[in-house]
Amino acid sequence: MLRDLFRQWMNHPRFDKESLLKLARLAELIPQKLNHFQLDEKQLADQRHRRQLIDAAVNVSLEHENFRNLQADELFNYATRLEEKYAGDIGQLKFLQDHLYTADGFYPALERAYYLFRHFDEQEEVMRFFEKQESTHGLENPLRDWMRELDREAGEMDVNEKVLASWFVHFSILCSLPALKRHAVFARFAQTLFLNLHNLDGAGMLGISYGILPHQSIYKKAGDQLRFRGTDDLPHCDLSNLLSLAMNIHLQAMREANTNLRDLYQDMIEYEDMTPRQRNMVNFFFDEGFLLQKPDTASLNERQQKIIDLIYENHFVSTKDLSLIFRCNRKTIQRDFTELLDMGLVRQMGNGAALRYTVSLKNNYFNPMERLQNIRLGEIPVQISLFGDSGSNKKVPDAQSQPGLF
């Protein structure tokens, strides 16, 4: 039933499908970027802690504070002041995040979270619960059935459906649990929990509460309206306006998560020392150019297929590198490269002793990036940095580290 509901939402003429597609795409790309660019783990952990602190502070105070006139650069300092004002609530929320986000399955985690929110101010009860890990059955129908169904069907949902499912969690809790003291905080917490368990939380950088800030007054009004809806009627209500707001909130939060990761990458490659043109290439590559796809190599011989694999793994190779790996004459490797060049599968960079073969961007339809590919950073082609490596120590692996090449 729920998957049919999500499809109805998407097919509604007033639904903002474009925003959904953009944020779902970002949600998929961010884990890939994290893996591809190999960001500094300590800086990443520090940034993640910073973002989660802001989101926790905003979450527990959203119904009590006015954030509308705050600039982005003021928010962290303001969140720090909130940490003093709402220290107990923020600390408790952070504690629950750290311990519940590792739970197996969304529904069991949600049941635990609901129990803990009911005892939010009872520190001894919270600690006793984590010591004994007793099972809880606090949710009542129809919310319980909805969340169980969602947990069962989530594995078959695509990313678009999962994003909408997260907002169904949010809306249904706002509608079903108005008597819970912190029901709005719980709704936002539960949504983030769902996204986290499905690896759609922007590598821990996503802040739904943060994304609400520009829409704070509208969000409050929408939340008040949901509290007075009949819980059983929620799936049949026209939520098109509320969903449009939700898509704007979520997309803004996801873009903020992506921007934070891009800032870390720029720090890693000394972005401030680059020329404006080099910066354009770096940003283009981070946003989409890193998704270079290997071409179809079915028509190539076995050695040529492995050459393409090595180029896409190491970014640059030379005839000397490959003659050592394949233990054959450099002229043999050169003939392979001549054929690959003729087919447009690779391209040359440099000449003489500095001649290297690299990815053909034309083959990948990245025309803006192809136009910039020859930019150099000192003696290092900028493409090396764009592939997530400083380039100074990167070497093609030797034959012993390449099983199955012969």
XYZ file of C-alpha atoms in Angstrom:
406
model
C 0.000 0.000 0.000
C 2.710 2.494 0.953
C 4.659 2.108 -2.273
C 1.459 2.792 -4.200
C 0.976 5.894 -2.066
C 4.476 7.157 -2.855
C 3.867 6.664 -6.574
C 0.619 8.631 -6.257
C 2.549 11.448 -4.610
C 5.081 11.498 -7.439
C 2.369 11.479 -10.102
C 0.431 14.357 -8.587
C 0.447 17.323 -11.036
C 1.594 19.742 -8.313
C 4.351 17.498 -6.973
C 7.894 18.886 -7.345
C 9.376 15.859 -9.064
C 12.411 17.756 -10.334
C 13.580 18.519 -6.792
C 13.024 14.898 -5.786
C 15.165 13.649 -8.672
C 17.944 16.123 -7.837
C 18.104 15.253 -4.160
C 17.829 11.500 -4.800
C 20.707 11.795 -7.270
C 22.821 13.633 -4.693
C 21.933 11.058 -2.036
C 23.290 8.339 -4.327
C 26.396 10.268 -5.384
C 27.645 11.421 -1.988
C 28.677 7.935 -0.742
C 30.422 7.389 -4.097
C 32.259 10.697 -3.742
C 33.288 9.818 -0.208
C 34.803 6.578 -1.447
C 36.323 8.072 -4.591
C 38.049 11.159 -3.192
C 39.336 9.499 -0.012
C 38.865 12.569 2.158
C 40.940 12.989 5.284
C 39.254 10.848 7.951
C 39.967 13.201 10.834
C 38.720 16.267 8.963
C 35.691 14.303 7.822
C 34.918 13.187 11.387
C 35.326 16.754 12.679
C 33.040 18.152 9.989
C 30.471 15.421 10.583
C 30.503 16.151 14.329
C 30.059 19.854 13.610
C 27.108 19.276 11.287
C 25.422 16.842 13.679
C 25.860 19.279 16.559
C 24.174 22.041 14.555
C 21.353 19.747 13.507
C 20.789 18.440 17.035
C 20.786 21.975 18.440
C 18.344 23.160 15.788
C 16.149 20.078 16.209
C 15.586 20.453 19.953
C 15.009 24.227 19.708
C 13.191 24.634 16.395
C 9.797 25.130 18.032
C 11.183 27.642 20.555
C 13.773 29.787 18.737
C 13.636 32.119 15.746
C 16.325 31.256 13.181
C 14.881 33.164 10.228
C 17.344 36.076 10.205
C 20.498 34.049 10.767
C 23.210 33.944 8.116
C 24.916 30.619 7.397
C 28.227 31.728 8.932
C 26.419 32.700 12.156
C 24.664 29.404 12.611
C 27.486 27.407 14.218
C 28.091 30.088 16.858
C 24.358 30.301 17.498
C 24.157 26.508 17.766
C 26.990 26.624 20.295
C 24.979 29.066 22.408
C 21.958 26.790 22.061
C 24.107 23.937 23.330
C 24.424 25.830 26.595
C 20.729 26.734 26.741
C 19.455 23.255 25.815
C 22.475 21.272 26.987
C 20.508 18.369 28.451
C 18.248 17.869 25.448
C 21.050 18.197 22.901
C 23.301 15.816 24.809
C 20.503 13.289 25.128
C 19.652 13.529 21.432
C 23.285 13.077 20.422
C 23.525 10.059 22.716
C 20.474 8.471 21.104
C 21.860 9.156 17.624
C 25.141 7.452 18.436
C 23.448 4.371 19.897
C 20.316 3.920 17.793
C 21.722 4.519 14.327
C 23.486 1.153 14.513
C 20.316 -0.800 15.283
C 19.293 -3.663 12.983
C 16.327 -2.624 10.897
C 14.284 0.541 10.964
C 11.207 -0.663 12.819
C 13.054 -2.162 15.830
C 15.142 1.007 16.046
C 12.023 3.166 15.841
C 10.346 1.236 18.673
C 13.427 1.750 20.841
C 13.586 5.424 19.912
C 9.935 5.930 20.793
C 10.402 4.315 24.198
C 13.453 6.486 24.868
C 11.676 9.669 23.786
C 8.847 8.849 26.177
C 11.489 8.710 28.935
C 13.630 11.482 27.479
C 14.059 13.335 30.780
C 14.673 10.192 32.842
C 18.414 9.641 32.532
C 18.461 6.584 34.788
C 15.701 4.910 32.763
C 17.557 5.607 29.503
C 20.791 4.103 30.852
C 18.944 1.097 32.269
C 17.327 0.520 28.884
C 20.684 0.456 27.083
C 22.127 -1.871 29.683
C 19.307 -4.431 29.355
C 18.205 -3.731 25.728
C 14.684 -4.837 26.528
C 12.201 -5.175 23.677
C 9.529 -2.490 23.484
C 6.105 -2.344 21.863
C 5.077 1.237 22.402
C 3.734 2.263 18.998
C 0.033 1.845 18.375
C -1.922 1.301 15.166
C -2.135 2.551 12.502
C 1.400 3.960 12.958
C 2.755 0.569 14.022
C 1.394 -1.190 10.924
C 2.599 1.581 8.619
C 6.145 1.458 9.994
C 6.282 -2.338 9.887
C 5.094 -2.335 6.294
C 7.633 0.342 5.452
C 10.425 -1.713 6.995
C 9.378 -4.802 5.010
C 9.106 -3.015 1.669
C 12.029 -0.595 1.908
C 14.481 -3.109 0.471
C 12.575 -3.123 -2.824
C 12.168 0.658 -3.054
C 14.243 2.835 -5.345
C 15.950 5.946 -3.992
C 13.045 8.242 -4.929
C 10.602 6.068 -2.988
C 12.920 5.908 0.021
C 13.190 9.689 0.136
C 9.394 9.952 0.118
C 9.192 7.141 2.669
C 11.365 9.202 5.009
C 8.853 12.051 4.797
C 6.004 9.633 5.377
C 7.757 8.705 8.616
C 8.040 12.386 9.472
C 4.423 13.250 8.629
C 2.880 10.172 10.220
C 4.611 10.813 13.556
C 3.566 14.472 13.555
C 0.025 13.304 12.916
C -0.069 10.267 15.226
C 1.837 11.314 18.340
C 0.798 14.892 19.208
C 0.639 13.967 22.901
C 4.351 13.045 22.988
C 6.168 15.939 24.647
C 8.802 16.241 21.910
C 6.802 14.729 19.069
C 8.204 17.110 16.402
C 11.778 16.424 17.534
C 10.996 12.706 17.401
C 9.527 13.055 13.878
C 12.715 14.677 12.559
C 14.897 12.231 14.467
C 12.981 9.224 13.093
C 13.236 10.506 9.524
C 17.001 10.927 9.811
C 17.213 7.478 11.395
C 15.437 5.987 8.375
C 17.743 7.802 5.943
C 20.827 6.783 7.906
C 19.892 3.103 7.940
C 19.433 3.263 4.146
C 22.711 5.138 3.545
C 20.890 8.242 2.289
C 21.958 10.712 4.970
C 24.731 12.418 3.002
C 27.531 10.451 4.689
C 26.306 11.726 8.053
C 26.322 15.343 6.840
C 22.601 15.657 6.113
C 20.694 17.966 8.445
C 16.937 17.885 7.878
C 16.438 20.297 10.785
C 19.041 22.605 9.259
C 17.223 22.489 5.922
C 13.994 23.566 7.625
C 15.457 26.896 8.803
C 14.624 29.020 5.709
C 11.067 27.625 5.865
C 10.682 27.670 9.643
C 7.366 29.508 9.928
C 5.727 27.570 7.063
C 6.973 24.280 8.513
C 5.481 25.125 11.917
C 2.096 25.897 10.390
C 2.168 22.669 8.387
C 3.054 20.706 11.502
C 0.173 22.247 13.417
C -2.225 21.307 10.613
C -1.029 17.684 10.653
C -1.659 17.427 14.385
C -5.376 17.954 13.778
C -5.759 15.468 10.933
C -7.262 12.065 11.581
C -4.425 9.585 11.760
C -6.267 6.956 9.709
C -6.962 9.528 6.983
C -3.339 10.592 6.482
C -2.649 8.361 3.421
C -5.755 9.764 1.727
C -5.052 13.444 2.363
C -3.886 15.840 -0.343
C -0.366 16.571 0.882
C 0.888 18.129 -2.382
C 1.699 21.524 -0.846
C 3.357 19.970 2.180
C 5.353 17.615 -0.047
C 6.593 20.518 -2.172
C 7.847 22.148 1.014
C 9.427 18.847 2.052
C 11.289 18.512 -1.262
C 12.690 22.042 -0.938
C 13.820 21.368 2.630
C 15.420 18.050 1.762
C 17.148 19.309 -1.383
C 18.601 22.280 0.481
C 19.884 19.995 3.241
C 21.399 17.567 0.722
C 23.117 20.369 -1.186
C 24.546 21.653 2.085
C 25.925 18.183 2.829
C 27.502 18.021 -0.637
C 29.002 21.512 -0.226
C 30.613 20.516 3.057
C 32.244 17.506 1.438
C 33.424 19.612 -1.491
C 34.981 22.091 0.945
C 36.958 19.242 2.533
C 38.138 18.110 -0.890
C 39.198 21.636 -1.824
C 41.252 21.891 1.373
C 42.930 18.593 0.517
C 44.130 19.769 -2.917
C 45.109 23.369 -1.969
C 42.237 24.817 -3.947
C 42.981 28.407 -2.894
C 46.311 28.315 -4.746
C 44.698 27.364 -8.076
C 43.791 29.678 -10.915
C 40.084 30.423 -11.544
C 40.125 28.077 -14.543
C 41.639 25.271 -12.507
C 39.022 25.820 -9.802
C 36.263 25.507 -12.385
C 37.624 22.138 -13.426
C 37.954 20.945 -9.834
C 34.349 21.896 -9.072
C 33.068 20.344 -12.273
C 34.873 17.131 -11.535
C 33.570 16.950 -7.965
C 29.997 17.616 -9.049
C 29.757 15.137 -11.916
C 32.966 14.530 -13.838
C 34.238 11.884 -11.427
C 31.608 9.527 -12.820
C 33.781 8.619 -15.754
C 32.574 5.323 -17.158
C 34.835 2.762 -18.693
C 33.951 2.165 -22.342
C 32.677 -1.130 -23.707
C 35.823 -3.222 -24.229
C 34.212 -6.418 -25.525
C 35.787 -5.983 -28.981
C 39.328 -5.556 -27.589
C 41.908 -8.263 -27.044
C 42.622 -9.371 -23.487
C 45.716 -7.205 -23.030
C 43.960 -4.108 -24.351
C 41.058 -4.684 -21.964
C 43.494 -4.850 -19.061
C 45.230 -1.695 -20.284
C 41.894 0.149 -20.153
C 41.301 -1.202 -16.642
C 44.705 0.073 -15.511
C 44.113 3.513 -17.017
C 40.797 3.900 -15.210
C 42.324 2.648 -11.977
C 45.558 4.662 -12.075
C 44.474 7.571 -14.309
C 47.751 7.703 -16.306
C 49.998 4.980 -17.727
C 53.014 4.880 -20.039
C 54.343 2.273 -22.479
C 57.275 1.729 -20.099
C 54.912 1.016 -17.163
C 52.917 -1.499 -19.150
C 55.880 -3.242 -20.787
C 57.075 -4.085 -17.266
C 53.631 -5.223 -16.128
C 52.951 -7.383 -19.184
C 56.627 -8.361 -19.668
C 56.612 -7.624 -23.346
C 58.327 -5.291 -25.805
C 57.400 -1.593 -25.622
C 56.645 -1.659 -29.362
C 53.951 -4.270 -28.684
C 52.357 -1.987 -26.090
C 52.679 0.949 -28.475
C 50.731 -0.941 -31.138
C 47.974 -1.514 -28.588
C 47.901 2.193 -27.774
C 47.803 3.128 -31.449
C 44.670 1.001 -31.871
C 43.100 2.399 -28.697
C 43.848 5.955 -29.878
C 42.281 5.261 -33.266
C 39.139 3.992 -31.528
C 39.004 7.108 -29.324
C 39.218 5.084 -26.100
C 42.340 6.819 -24.726
C 44.193 10.058 -25.351
C 47.809 11.200 -25.143
C 49.164 13.771 -22.704
C 52.685 15.137 -22.883
C 55.424 13.983 -25.238
C 58.818 12.313 -25.279
C 59.800 10.799 -21.938
C 56.755 12.482 -20.322
C 54.253 10.867 -22.722
C 51.343 9.306 -20.871
C 48.010 7.820 -21.908
C 44.871 8.704 -20.020
C 41.067 8.657 -20.128
C 39.385 9.935 -23.265
C 36.807 12.361 -21.959
C 35.195 12.737 -25.378
C 34.272 9.074 -25.163
C 32.473 9.867 -21.892
C 30.564 12.902 -23.175
C 32.152 15.250 -20.643
C 32.785 18.029 -23.145
C 33.220 20.833 -20.548
C 35.821 18.752 -18.757
C 37.556 17.670 -21.974
C 38.067 21.326 -22.835
C 39.989 21.797 -19.569
C 41.856 18.507 -19.449
C 45.268 19.861 -20.486
C 45.504 22.304 -17.574
C 48.576 21.551 -15.488
C 49.422 22.194 -11.859
C 53.161 22.695 -11.986
C 54.568 19.470 -13.370
C 51.502 17.408 -12.430
C 48.496 17.172 -14.774
C 45.490 18.507 -12.903
C 43.523 15.388 -13.797
C 45.543 13.417 -11.259
C 44.345 15.678 -8.470
C 40.817 15.492 -9.777
C 40.872 11.733 -9.498
C 41.447 12.098 -5.766
C 45.204 11.680 -5.600
C 48.011 14.200 -5.197
C 49.800 12.545 -8.103
C 53.313 12.957 -6.747
C 53.657 9.398 -5.456
C 51.065 7.528 -7.501
C 52.551 4.646 -9.485
C 51.130 1.972 -11.682
C 51.331 -1.271 -9.664
C 53.979 -3.772 -10.579
C 53.279 -7.155 -12.113
C 53.328 -8.986 -8.784
C 50.425 -6.888 -7.474
C 48.259 -7.557 -10.548
C 47.019 -11.163 -10.333
C 45.522 -12.580 -13.477
C 47.287 -10.271 -15.922
C 49.167 -13.042 -17.676
